[in-house]
Short mmCIF file of C-alpha atoms in Angstrom, two decimals:
data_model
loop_
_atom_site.label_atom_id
_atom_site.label_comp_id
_atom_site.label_asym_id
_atom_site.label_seq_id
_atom_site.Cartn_x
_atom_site.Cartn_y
_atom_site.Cartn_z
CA UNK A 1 -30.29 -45.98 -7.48
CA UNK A 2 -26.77 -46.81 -8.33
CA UNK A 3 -26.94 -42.88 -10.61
CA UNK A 4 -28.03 -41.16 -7.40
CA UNK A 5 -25.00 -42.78 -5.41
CA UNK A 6 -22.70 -41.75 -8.40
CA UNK A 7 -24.14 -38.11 -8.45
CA UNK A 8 -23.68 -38.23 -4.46
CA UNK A 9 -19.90 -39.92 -4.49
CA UNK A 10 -18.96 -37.03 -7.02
CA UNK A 11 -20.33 -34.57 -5.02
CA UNK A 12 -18.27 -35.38 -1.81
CA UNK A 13 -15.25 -35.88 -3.89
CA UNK A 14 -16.07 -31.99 -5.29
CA UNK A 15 -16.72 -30.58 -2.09
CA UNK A 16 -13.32 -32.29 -0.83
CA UNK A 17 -11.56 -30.74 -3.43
CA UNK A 18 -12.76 -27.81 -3.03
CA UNK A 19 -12.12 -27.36 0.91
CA UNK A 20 -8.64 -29.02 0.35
CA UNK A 21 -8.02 -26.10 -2.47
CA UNK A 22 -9.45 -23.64 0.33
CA UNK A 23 -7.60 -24.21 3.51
CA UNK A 24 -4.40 -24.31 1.63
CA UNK A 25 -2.73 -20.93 0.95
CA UNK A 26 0.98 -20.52 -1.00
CA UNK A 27 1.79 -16.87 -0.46
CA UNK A 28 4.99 -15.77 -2.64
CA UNK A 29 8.31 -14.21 -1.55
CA UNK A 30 8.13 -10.31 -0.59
CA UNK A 31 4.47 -10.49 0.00
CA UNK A 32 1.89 -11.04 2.93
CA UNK A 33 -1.76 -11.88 2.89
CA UNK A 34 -4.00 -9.97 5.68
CA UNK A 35 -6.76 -12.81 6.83
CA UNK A 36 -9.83 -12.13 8.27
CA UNK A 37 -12.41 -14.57 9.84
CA UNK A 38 -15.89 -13.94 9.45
CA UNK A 39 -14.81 -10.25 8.78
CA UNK A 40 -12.46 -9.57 11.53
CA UNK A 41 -8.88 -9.20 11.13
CA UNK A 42 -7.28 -12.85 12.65
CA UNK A 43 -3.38 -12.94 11.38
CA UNK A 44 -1.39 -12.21 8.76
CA UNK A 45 0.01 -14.81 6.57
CA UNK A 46 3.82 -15.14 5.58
CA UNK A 47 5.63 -16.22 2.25
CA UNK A 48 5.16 -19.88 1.88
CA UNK A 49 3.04 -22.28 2.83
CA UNK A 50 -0.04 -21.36 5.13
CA UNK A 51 -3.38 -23.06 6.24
CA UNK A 52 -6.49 -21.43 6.46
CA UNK A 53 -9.99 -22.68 7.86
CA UNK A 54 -11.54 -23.27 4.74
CA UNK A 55 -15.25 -21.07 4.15
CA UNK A 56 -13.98 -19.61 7.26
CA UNK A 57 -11.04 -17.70 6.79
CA UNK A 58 -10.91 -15.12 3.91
CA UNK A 59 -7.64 -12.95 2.54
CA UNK A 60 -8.54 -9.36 2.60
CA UNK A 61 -5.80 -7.75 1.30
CA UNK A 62 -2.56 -9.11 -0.83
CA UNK A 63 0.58 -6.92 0.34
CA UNK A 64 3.27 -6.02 -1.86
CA UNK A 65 6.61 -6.20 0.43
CA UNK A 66 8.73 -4.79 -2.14
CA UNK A 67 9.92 -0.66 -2.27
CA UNK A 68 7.58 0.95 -4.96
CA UNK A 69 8.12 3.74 -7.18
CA UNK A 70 5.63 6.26 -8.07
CA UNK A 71 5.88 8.86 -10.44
CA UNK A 72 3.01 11.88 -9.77
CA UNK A 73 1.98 14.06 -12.59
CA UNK A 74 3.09 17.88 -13.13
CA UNK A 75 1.47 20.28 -10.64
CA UNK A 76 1.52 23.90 -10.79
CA UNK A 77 2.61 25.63 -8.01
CA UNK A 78 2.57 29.05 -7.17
CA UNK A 79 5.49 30.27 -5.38
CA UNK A 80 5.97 33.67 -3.25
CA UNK A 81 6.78 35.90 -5.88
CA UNK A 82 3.44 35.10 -7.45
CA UNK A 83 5.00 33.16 -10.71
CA UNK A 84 3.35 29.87 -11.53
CA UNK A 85 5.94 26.34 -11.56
CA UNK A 86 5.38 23.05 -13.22
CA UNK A 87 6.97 20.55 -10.42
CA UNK A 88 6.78 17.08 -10.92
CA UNK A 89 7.75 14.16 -8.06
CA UNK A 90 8.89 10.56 -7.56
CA UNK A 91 8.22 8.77 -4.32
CA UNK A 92 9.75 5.72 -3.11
CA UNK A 93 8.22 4.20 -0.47
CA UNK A 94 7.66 0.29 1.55
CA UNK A 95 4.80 -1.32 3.06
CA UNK A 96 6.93 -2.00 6.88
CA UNK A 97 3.16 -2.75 8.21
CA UNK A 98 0.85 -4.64 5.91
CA UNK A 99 -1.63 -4.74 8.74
CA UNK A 100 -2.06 -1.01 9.55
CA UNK A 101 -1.46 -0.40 5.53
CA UNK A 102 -5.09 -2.70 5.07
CA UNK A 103 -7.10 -1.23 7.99
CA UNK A 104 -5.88 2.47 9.08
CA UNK A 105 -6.67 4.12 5.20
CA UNK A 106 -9.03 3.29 2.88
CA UNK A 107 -6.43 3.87 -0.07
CA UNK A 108 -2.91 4.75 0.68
CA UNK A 109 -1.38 5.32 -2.29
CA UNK A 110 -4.26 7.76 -2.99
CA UNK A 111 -3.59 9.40 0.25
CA UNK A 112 0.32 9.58 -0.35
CA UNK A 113 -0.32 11.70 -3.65
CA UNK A 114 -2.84 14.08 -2.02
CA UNK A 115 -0.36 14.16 1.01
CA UNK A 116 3.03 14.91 -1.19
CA UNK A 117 0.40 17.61 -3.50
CA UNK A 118 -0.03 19.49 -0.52
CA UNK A 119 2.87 19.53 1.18
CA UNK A 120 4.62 20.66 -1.87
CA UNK A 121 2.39 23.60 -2.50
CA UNK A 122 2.93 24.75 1.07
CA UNK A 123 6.71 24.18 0.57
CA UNK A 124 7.54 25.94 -2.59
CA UNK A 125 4.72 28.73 -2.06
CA UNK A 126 7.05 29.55 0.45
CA UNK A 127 9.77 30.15 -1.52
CA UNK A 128 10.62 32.53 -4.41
CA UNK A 129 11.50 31.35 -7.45
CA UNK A 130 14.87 31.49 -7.26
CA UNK A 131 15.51 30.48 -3.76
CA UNK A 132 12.98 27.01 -5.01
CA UNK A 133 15.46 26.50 -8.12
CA UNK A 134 18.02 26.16 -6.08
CA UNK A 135 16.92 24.15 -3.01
CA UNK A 136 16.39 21.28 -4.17
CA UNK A 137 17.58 19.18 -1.30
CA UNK A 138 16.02 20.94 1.16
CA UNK A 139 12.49 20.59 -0.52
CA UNK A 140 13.66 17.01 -0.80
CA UNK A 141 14.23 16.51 2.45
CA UNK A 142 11.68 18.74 4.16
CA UNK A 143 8.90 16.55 2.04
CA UNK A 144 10.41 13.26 2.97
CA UNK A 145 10.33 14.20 6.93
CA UNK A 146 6.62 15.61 6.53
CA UNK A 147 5.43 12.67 4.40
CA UNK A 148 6.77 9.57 6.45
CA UNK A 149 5.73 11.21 9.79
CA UNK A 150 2.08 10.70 8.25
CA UNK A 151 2.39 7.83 6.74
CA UNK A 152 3.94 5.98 9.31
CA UNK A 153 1.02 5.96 10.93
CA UNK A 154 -0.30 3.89 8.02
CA UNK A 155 2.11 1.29 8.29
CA UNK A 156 4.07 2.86 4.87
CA UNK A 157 8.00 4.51 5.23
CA UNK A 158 8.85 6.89 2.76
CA UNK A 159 12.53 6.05 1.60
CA UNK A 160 13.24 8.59 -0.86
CA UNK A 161 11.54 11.58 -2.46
CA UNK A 162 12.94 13.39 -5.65
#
């Protein structure tokens, strides 16, 4: 008798722990933690210390805050003259919207690269070779303006592209 009170007073202290450990969140500086509740989006959770309803509440999604850097591979564009070009690009961009960034695309950093791809063929397959040499800063620029139109829809801003 006294084993099966044991077994019983360990198992309350276990499941105490366990809720404690659940309902209490720490989310770090520069990031924010999208919560659901039973599967529907319910608030999003700044740095510090937060409380959840423990086997209740559930973080989706763990936002990076911070600007990002990414680096795309070569791609060979073709421009008007018919002459193939190796162009590589770097994007800087920031999460404004960690809400819209969880729930409006599946993958947005995906999405970016296919977006900036794209855009860039249509850009420099408008221009000789030459003329896309030399215009750097207006490719620059044209791709920024087409890319963070898009992606602020997605909650993203596009601060730089090179």
């Amino acid at each position: 008798m006294e084993a099966i009170v044991a077994v019983l007073g360990i198992a309350i202290v276990l499941f105490a722990v366990i809720t404690l450990a659940k309902s209490v969140r720490i989310v770090p500086q520069q990031r924010m933690d999208v919560v659901e509740r039973l599967g529907k989006y319910k608030r999003t959770l700044s740095p510090g210390l937060n409380l959840l309803v423990p086997f209740i509440d559930a973080v989706r999604t763990k936002v990076d805050m911070r600007e990002q850097v990414v680096s795309f591979p070569p791609q060979p564009v073709i421009t008007s003259d018919n002459l193939v070009v190796s162009i590589d690009t770097v994007l800087y961009f920031k999460v404004v919207d960690p809400v819209r960034a969880t729930y409006e695309i599946s993958n947005f950093l995906q999405a970016i690269e296919q977006l900036t791809v794209t855009t860039l063929r249509n850009v420099i397959g408008s221009l000789d070779l030459e003329r896309a040499l030399t215009s750097r800063e207006e490719i620059n620029k044209h791709l920024s303006s087409v890319l963070d139109e898009t992606t602020g829809r997605w909650g993203i801003k596009v601060t730089r592209v090179e």
